Amino acid sequence: MIFTARQLRSRTRPKPKTRPRQGNCTALTDKDTTPVSAHLTRNTTPTTPRIPSLHPSTLPLVLCCALAFLSTFPLCTATKTSTLTTTTTGIGETTRSIPAQSSVIHPPLSRSSTTSQIISPLEQLPPMKDFEEVIPPLALPQFPPASISLPSVYPPGVMNIPNRDSQYDPPIKPPQLTDEEFNQTWLGVPGTIKIGVLLPFTDPDRGYRTILSRISLSVLRMAVEDMNNNHVIPGLNLSLVVRDSQRPISGTNSTGGAAAISATTRLLALEVGAAIGDIASELTQAEALMTSSLGVPQCSFASYNNDITHLKNFPYLFRSAPGVLMFYDALAAVIDHYGWKRISVVYTSDVPGLLGEKQFTTICEGKQIDIKKVLIPITDSDDDFIGNVLRALKTVKYSDTRVHVLVVARPNMMQILSMARDYGLFNKHHVWLTAIDISDSIAQLRDSSDFNGLIMSDVLWNKPNLPAYDAFVTRWTSLDPEKFVSYPDSGGTRLTWHQTFAYTCVQVIAEGYRGLVEQANALTNPIERDHILWEVVRGKRSPDLTLQYLGNRSYDTPVGQFQLSEEGNPMHLGVSILTFQNTTSVENGKVNMHIIDIFNPILFNDGTTKVPGYAPDRNEVNPNYSSPFGIAMIVLTTVLLFVIICTIFIVLWNRENIIIKSASPLFCVLELFGTSMTLSWIYLQVDAPTDGVCRTGLMLISVGLTINLSALVVKNYRIYRIFNSASVINHAVSNKYLVRVVTFPVIITLIPSILHAFVHYLEPTLIRTSNGQVWVLCSSDYPQYLWSIFIALTPVLLNVFGIYLAFMTRNVTRLWNEARAITATI
């Protein structure tokens, strides 16, 4: 007999064996027709199942066990339960007695591989004497006592780095960190609130960032120690987790924003409760994309550029240092204080330059300060950028301003200032202002004294006699880097604003978490309280630290009373006014709430306190009413206009004369009127042009030429038709027809001229020559070739058509042949 493959498989497949009954469960066989529900009872009689009596308080647990039973249907094994003994003596002093087996809330149901025994979930429940006894133990870490100092929080051997490393985050120590720092800050301290730190420790292109990162880390570690020693957070301590935000991505050489995002991702995987960083605004913005999306508050103590001024895009990002826009407000206050009414703003085409120029322009318009805008386009090529800077500096040199505000990002600031010095724009006649104290960078340049008198605005951090500031200075200056090896580059009397604002970041975060812990401590249910504390330590409560929550309180910090706005910007912080003198910056005043106080007179570039003028002494060479050339222009134009007016009267007086009548008196008057309009433009060229002259001056030329040319074209066109078509011999050109034909091209010319008077119009501009002379001409920053085409189109077409008609009528009879005269006139 031949079988198919399917039949062979069905014949060789073993029949299911009947499993014997085990325990209290009825054996289920292929022939058993008893309902399955009958086998799930303890009684063998299927019609009278016995259900254990339940206490009402056990109902929630019964439901949970039923759900677990259904998820692993149909078989299970029993799991030994355990009890939890909780003794609460205060936050941070909770003790627990936890058996080793129990670590889950409800024991899961599982299937045995060797038996089909089914055990009811109710059998797994412990006696229900107290509800708290069946609550599973919380995985709360043992908090280090808050009364000890921070070095005791890090006992030797507490960190076992190789056990928690991954291939995506290998423990690579930045060269600026000591071994002790690296061991303590790579993973943080268990049982503490971890604060992530993102700083560019490896940034070969910008060395100042590396130096600032090294000092800032020591300040942050000192701040954490102070918060812990002062028990700011009841029962909990802080610890730092540090990552290099510019460590190249593994397998690539990518730095910048990509490396910052990679470092932030690795940092957030360690369940940090907050983040601090970065040094540069572009890095801070890249990191904030990650932290804000996950609800982790991030504080930046050094990102002042206005590319992150719109902090509303990052709901969990705030900064302790004021933004650069506050610095521009202070510079405008200085300009207004010294009475400078005309300035030039030199700015770049990137985001910091464009936003800064817009902000500064708005401020100056409110103070009635005229601004000359000078744009430096940003290009990828260094040579092109240098060329753009040179062209901008040339515009500044020959402009009518002597006060210049540089609105650029710091990486481009030093290059532009150096080129301005080499171009001769740093002397006693010029004043330069810029945001940010860059005296440390200027001091490294050759002949740095050439930049004396440079006015700078920066954060007001030096506040002696303020208790919090004095305490910070005493604490920081008492640290000896040789003795306290945990704090490299610490101590000394040289302070910068970065140190105080970095300390403020830690303090704001610590006091924010203190509020959460105090709320948890006020709870009467210890289980709920401990659960909240567990979430705080694991970073699960970081979304509660919103900007609104942090902004509802005031902080007594080394920078003064600190309070955040809704956008995450610090409020009520002052701005310091400084000047560069030789190799360092000198504080001259401060601006607080738009009120300026100059307590130390500014020494300008010549070393004196004499305030330079905002505009140079003009040696204008424009012809005026007293110069010989101007007088000659006025006399000749007046004589010509007088002759034209007399001619108009002669034509009107002799309008019935056969010669004048044949030439049409109206035609003669239109020609003379158009000529007089064109000549009157010469009067406007005497003396320096004003706004009105620049806007409407060309209108006289274009309209006057259009009247002249259209009248000539109409007259010559009639002669052309007479000698080419006999039907028009007896048709005279009426005055009404002549006016209508002339008016049409005049209107076409007048429309673009009027529009140009309000759109992209010309303005008076000073053009300074190499020998110090000044021409005031009408010009515009906008291209004018399109407007020139639109305005000159009608006169040019009339001119070409008139020449064509003169050529076509060159052979008519002598009485009507005016081809040469018309051609000469055109």
Short mmCIF file of N, CA, C and O in Angstrom, two decimals, residues 121-177:
data_model
loop_
_atom_site.label_atom_id
_atom_site.label_comp_id
_atom_site.label_asym_id
_atom_site.label_seq_id
_atom_site.Cartn_x
_atom_site.Cartn_y
_atom_site.Cartn_z
N PRO A 121 -4.72 30.96 42.48
CA PRO A 121 -3.95 32.11 42.99
C PRO A 121 -4.25 32.43 44.42
O PRO A 121 -3.44 33.04 45.13
N LEU A 122 -5.43 32.06 44.91
CA LEU A 122 -5.78 32.40 46.28
C LEU A 122 -4.90 31.66 47.27
O LEU A 122 -4.71 32.10 48.39
N GLU A 123 -4.34 30.49 46.83
CA GLU A 123 -3.49 29.76 47.74
C GLU A 123 -2.16 30.46 47.98
O GLU A 123 -1.46 30.16 48.93
N GLN A 124 -1.79 31.37 47.08
CA GLN A 124 -0.50 32.03 47.20
C GLN A 124 -0.55 33.23 48.14
O GLN A 124 0.48 33.81 48.45
N LEU A 125 -1.70 33.66 48.56
CA LEU A 125 -1.82 34.86 49.37
C LEU A 125 -1.44 34.58 50.81
O LEU A 125 -1.82 33.55 51.37
N PRO A 126 -0.73 35.48 51.45
CA PRO A 126 -0.43 35.33 52.88
C PRO A 126 -1.65 35.71 53.70
O PRO A 126 -2.62 36.24 53.17
N PRO A 127 -1.61 35.44 54.97
CA PRO A 127 -2.74 35.86 55.82
C PRO A 127 -2.94 37.36 55.74
O PRO A 127 -1.99 38.12 55.78
N MET A 128 -4.18 37.79 55.63
CA MET A 128 -4.50 39.20 55.41
C MET A 128 -4.79 39.89 56.74
O MET A 128 -5.88 40.37 56.99
N LYS A 129 -3.79 39.91 57.60
CA LYS A 129 -3.99 40.58 58.87
C LYS A 129 -3.83 42.08 58.73
O LYS A 129 -4.51 42.87 59.37
N ASP A 130 -2.90 42.49 57.92
CA ASP A 130 -2.66 43.92 57.77
C ASP A 130 -2.34 44.18 56.30
O ASP A 130 -1.54 43.48 55.70
N PHE A 131 -2.94 45.24 55.76
CA PHE A 131 -2.73 45.54 54.33
C PHE A 131 -1.27 45.87 54.04
O PHE A 131 -0.74 45.54 52.99
N GLU A 132 -0.61 46.55 54.97
CA GLU A 132 0.76 46.98 54.73
C GLU A 132 1.71 45.81 54.64
O GLU A 132 2.79 45.90 54.10
N GLU A 133 1.31 44.65 55.21
CA GLU A 133 2.22 43.53 55.22
C GLU A 133 2.41 42.91 53.84
O GLU A 133 3.40 42.24 53.59
N VAL A 134 1.46 43.09 52.95
CA VAL A 134 1.56 42.48 51.64
C VAL A 134 2.07 43.45 50.59
O VAL A 134 2.18 43.10 49.45
N ILE A 135 2.35 44.72 50.96
CA ILE A 135 2.93 45.67 50.01
C ILE A 135 4.38 45.26 49.76
O ILE A 135 5.14 45.01 50.71
N PRO A 136 4.80 45.15 48.53
CA PRO A 136 6.16 44.69 48.23
C PRO A 136 7.18 45.69 48.72
O PRO A 136 6.89 46.88 48.83
N PRO A 137 8.38 45.27 48.96
CA PRO A 137 9.42 46.19 49.41
C PRO A 137 9.84 47.11 48.28
O PRO A 137 9.94 46.71 47.13
N LEU A 138 10.09 48.42 48.57
CA LEU A 138 10.58 49.38 47.59
C LEU A 138 12.09 49.29 47.51
O LEU A 138 12.77 49.10 48.53
N ALA A 139 12.58 49.45 46.30
CA ALA A 139 14.03 49.35 46.10
C ALA A 139 14.69 50.67 46.46
O ALA A 139 15.31 51.32 45.64
N LEU A 140 14.48 51.14 47.68
CA LEU A 140 15.10 52.39 48.13
C LEU A 140 16.57 52.15 48.45
O LEU A 140 16.90 51.22 49.19
N PRO A 141 17.46 52.99 47.92
CA PRO A 141 18.86 52.86 48.30
C PRO A 141 19.08 53.36 49.71
O PRO A 141 18.27 54.10 50.25
N GLN A 142 20.15 52.92 50.29
CA GLN A 142 20.50 53.41 51.62
C GLN A 142 21.15 54.77 51.47
O GLN A 142 22.25 54.92 50.95
N PHE A 143 20.44 55.83 51.89
CA PHE A 143 20.95 57.19 51.73
C PHE A 143 22.13 57.42 52.66
O PHE A 143 22.07 57.05 53.84
N PRO A 144 23.17 58.04 52.20
CA PRO A 144 24.26 58.39 53.11
C PRO A 144 23.80 59.46 54.07
O PRO A 144 23.01 60.33 53.70
N PRO A 145 24.23 59.41 55.30
CA PRO A 145 23.80 60.43 56.25
C PRO A 145 24.15 61.82 55.77
O PRO A 145 25.25 62.06 55.27
N ALA A 146 23.19 62.74 55.88
CA ALA A 146 23.39 64.10 55.37
C ALA A 146 24.28 64.92 56.28
O ALA A 146 24.64 66.03 55.93
N SER A 147 24.61 64.40 57.43
CA SER A 147 25.40 65.18 58.37
C SER A 147 26.89 65.11 58.09
O SER A 147 27.66 65.89 58.63
N ILE A 148 27.31 64.17 57.26
CA ILE A 148 28.73 64.03 57.00
C ILE A 148 29.13 64.89 55.85
O ILE A 148 28.31 65.34 55.05
N SER A 149 30.42 65.17 55.71
CA SER A 149 30.91 65.99 54.62
C SER A 149 30.99 65.15 53.36
O SER A 149 30.98 63.93 53.40
N LEU A 150 31.11 65.84 52.24
CA LEU A 150 31.04 65.16 50.96
C LEU A 150 32.15 64.14 50.74
O LEU A 150 31.89 63.08 50.20
N PRO A 151 33.41 64.39 51.17
CA PRO A 151 34.42 63.35 50.95
C PRO A 151 34.07 62.02 51.60
O PRO A 151 34.42 60.97 51.10
N SER A 152 33.34 62.05 52.73
CA SER A 152 32.95 60.80 53.37
C SER A 152 31.88 60.07 52.59
O SER A 152 31.64 58.89 52.81
N VAL A 153 31.17 60.80 51.70
CA VAL A 153 30.13 60.17 50.90
C VAL A 153 30.74 59.22 49.88
O VAL A 153 30.09 58.31 49.40
N TYR A 154 32.00 59.44 49.55
CA TYR A 154 32.66 58.63 48.54
C TYR A 154 33.67 57.70 49.21
O TYR A 154 34.88 57.94 49.17
N PRO A 155 33.26 56.64 49.86
CA PRO A 155 34.22 55.72 50.47
C PRO A 155 34.99 54.97 49.39
O PRO A 155 34.50 54.77 48.29
N PRO A 156 36.20 54.55 49.69
CA PRO A 156 36.99 53.81 48.68
C PRO A 156 36.27 52.53 48.26
O PRO A 156 35.71 51.81 49.08
N GLY A 157 36.29 52.27 46.98
CA GLY A 157 35.70 51.06 46.46
C GLY A 157 34.22 51.12 46.23
O GLY A 157 33.61 50.12 45.83
N VAL A 158 33.59 52.30 46.50
CA VAL A 158 32.15 52.36 46.29
C VAL A 158 31.81 52.31 44.81
O VAL A 158 30.73 51.91 44.42
N MET A 159 32.74 52.73 43.96
CA MET A 159 32.50 52.71 42.52
C MET A 159 33.20 51.49 41.93
O MET A 159 34.37 51.24 42.20
N ASN A 160 32.47 50.77 41.15
CA ASN A 160 33.03 49.62 40.44
C ASN A 160 32.75 49.85 38.97
O ASN A 160 31.81 49.32 38.40
N ILE A 161 33.55 50.70 38.37
CA ILE A 161 33.25 51.20 37.03
C ILE A 161 33.13 50.08 35.99
O ILE A 161 32.18 50.05 35.22
N PRO A 162 34.02 49.10 35.94
CA PRO A 162 33.91 48.10 34.87
C PRO A 162 32.60 47.34 34.89
O PRO A 162 32.15 46.85 33.86
N ASN A 163 31.95 47.19 36.05
CA ASN A 163 30.72 46.42 36.12
C ASN A 163 29.54 47.13 35.47
O ASN A 163 28.55 46.50 35.15
N ARG A 164 29.59 48.47 35.34
CA ARG A 164 28.45 49.20 34.83
C ARG A 164 28.75 49.92 33.53
O ARG A 164 27.97 50.74 33.08
N ASP A 165 29.89 49.67 32.94
CA ASP A 165 30.23 50.29 31.67
C ASP A 165 29.55 49.55 30.53
O ASP A 165 29.22 48.38 30.63
N SER A 166 29.34 50.26 29.45
CA SER A 166 28.81 49.65 28.25
C SER A 166 29.73 50.00 27.09
O SER A 166 30.55 50.91 27.17
N GLN A 167 29.56 49.29 26.01
CA GLN A 167 30.39 49.56 24.84
C GLN A 167 30.08 50.91 24.23
O GLN A 167 30.88 51.44 23.47
N TYR A 168 28.92 51.48 24.56
CA TYR A 168 28.57 52.78 24.02
C TYR A 168 29.03 53.92 24.91
O TYR A 168 28.96 55.07 24.53
N ASP A 169 29.46 53.62 26.12
CA ASP A 169 29.90 54.66 27.05
C ASP A 169 31.13 54.17 27.80
O ASP A 169 31.09 53.98 29.02
N PRO A 170 32.23 53.92 27.12
CA PRO A 170 33.42 53.44 27.80
C PRO A 170 34.00 54.52 28.70
O PRO A 170 33.90 55.71 28.41
N PRO A 171 34.61 54.13 29.82
CA PRO A 171 35.15 55.11 30.78
C PRO A 171 36.44 55.73 30.28
O PRO A 171 37.54 55.24 30.58
N ILE A 172 36.32 56.81 29.52
CA ILE A 172 37.49 57.52 29.01
C ILE A 172 37.65 58.80 29.82
O ILE A 172 36.78 59.67 29.80
N LYS A 173 38.73 58.93 30.52
CA LYS A 173 38.95 60.07 31.42
C LYS A 173 39.51 61.25 30.65
O LYS A 173 40.54 61.13 29.99
N PRO A 174 38.83 62.42 30.72
CA PRO A 174 39.42 63.62 30.12
C PRO A 174 40.73 63.97 30.81
O PRO A 174 40.89 63.74 32.02
N PRO A 175 41.69 64.50 30.08
CA PRO A 175 43.01 64.77 30.69
C PRO A 175 42.95 65.81 31.80
O PRO A 175 43.84 65.84 32.64
N GLN A 176 41.92 66.67 31.82
CA GLN A 176 41.85 67.71 32.85
C GLN A 176 41.39 67.17 34.20
O GLN A 176 41.55 67.84 35.22
N LEU A 177 40.79 65.98 34.25
CA LEU A 177 40.26 65.43 35.48
C LEU A 177 41.31 64.59 36.20
O LEU A 177 42.09 63.88 35.56
#
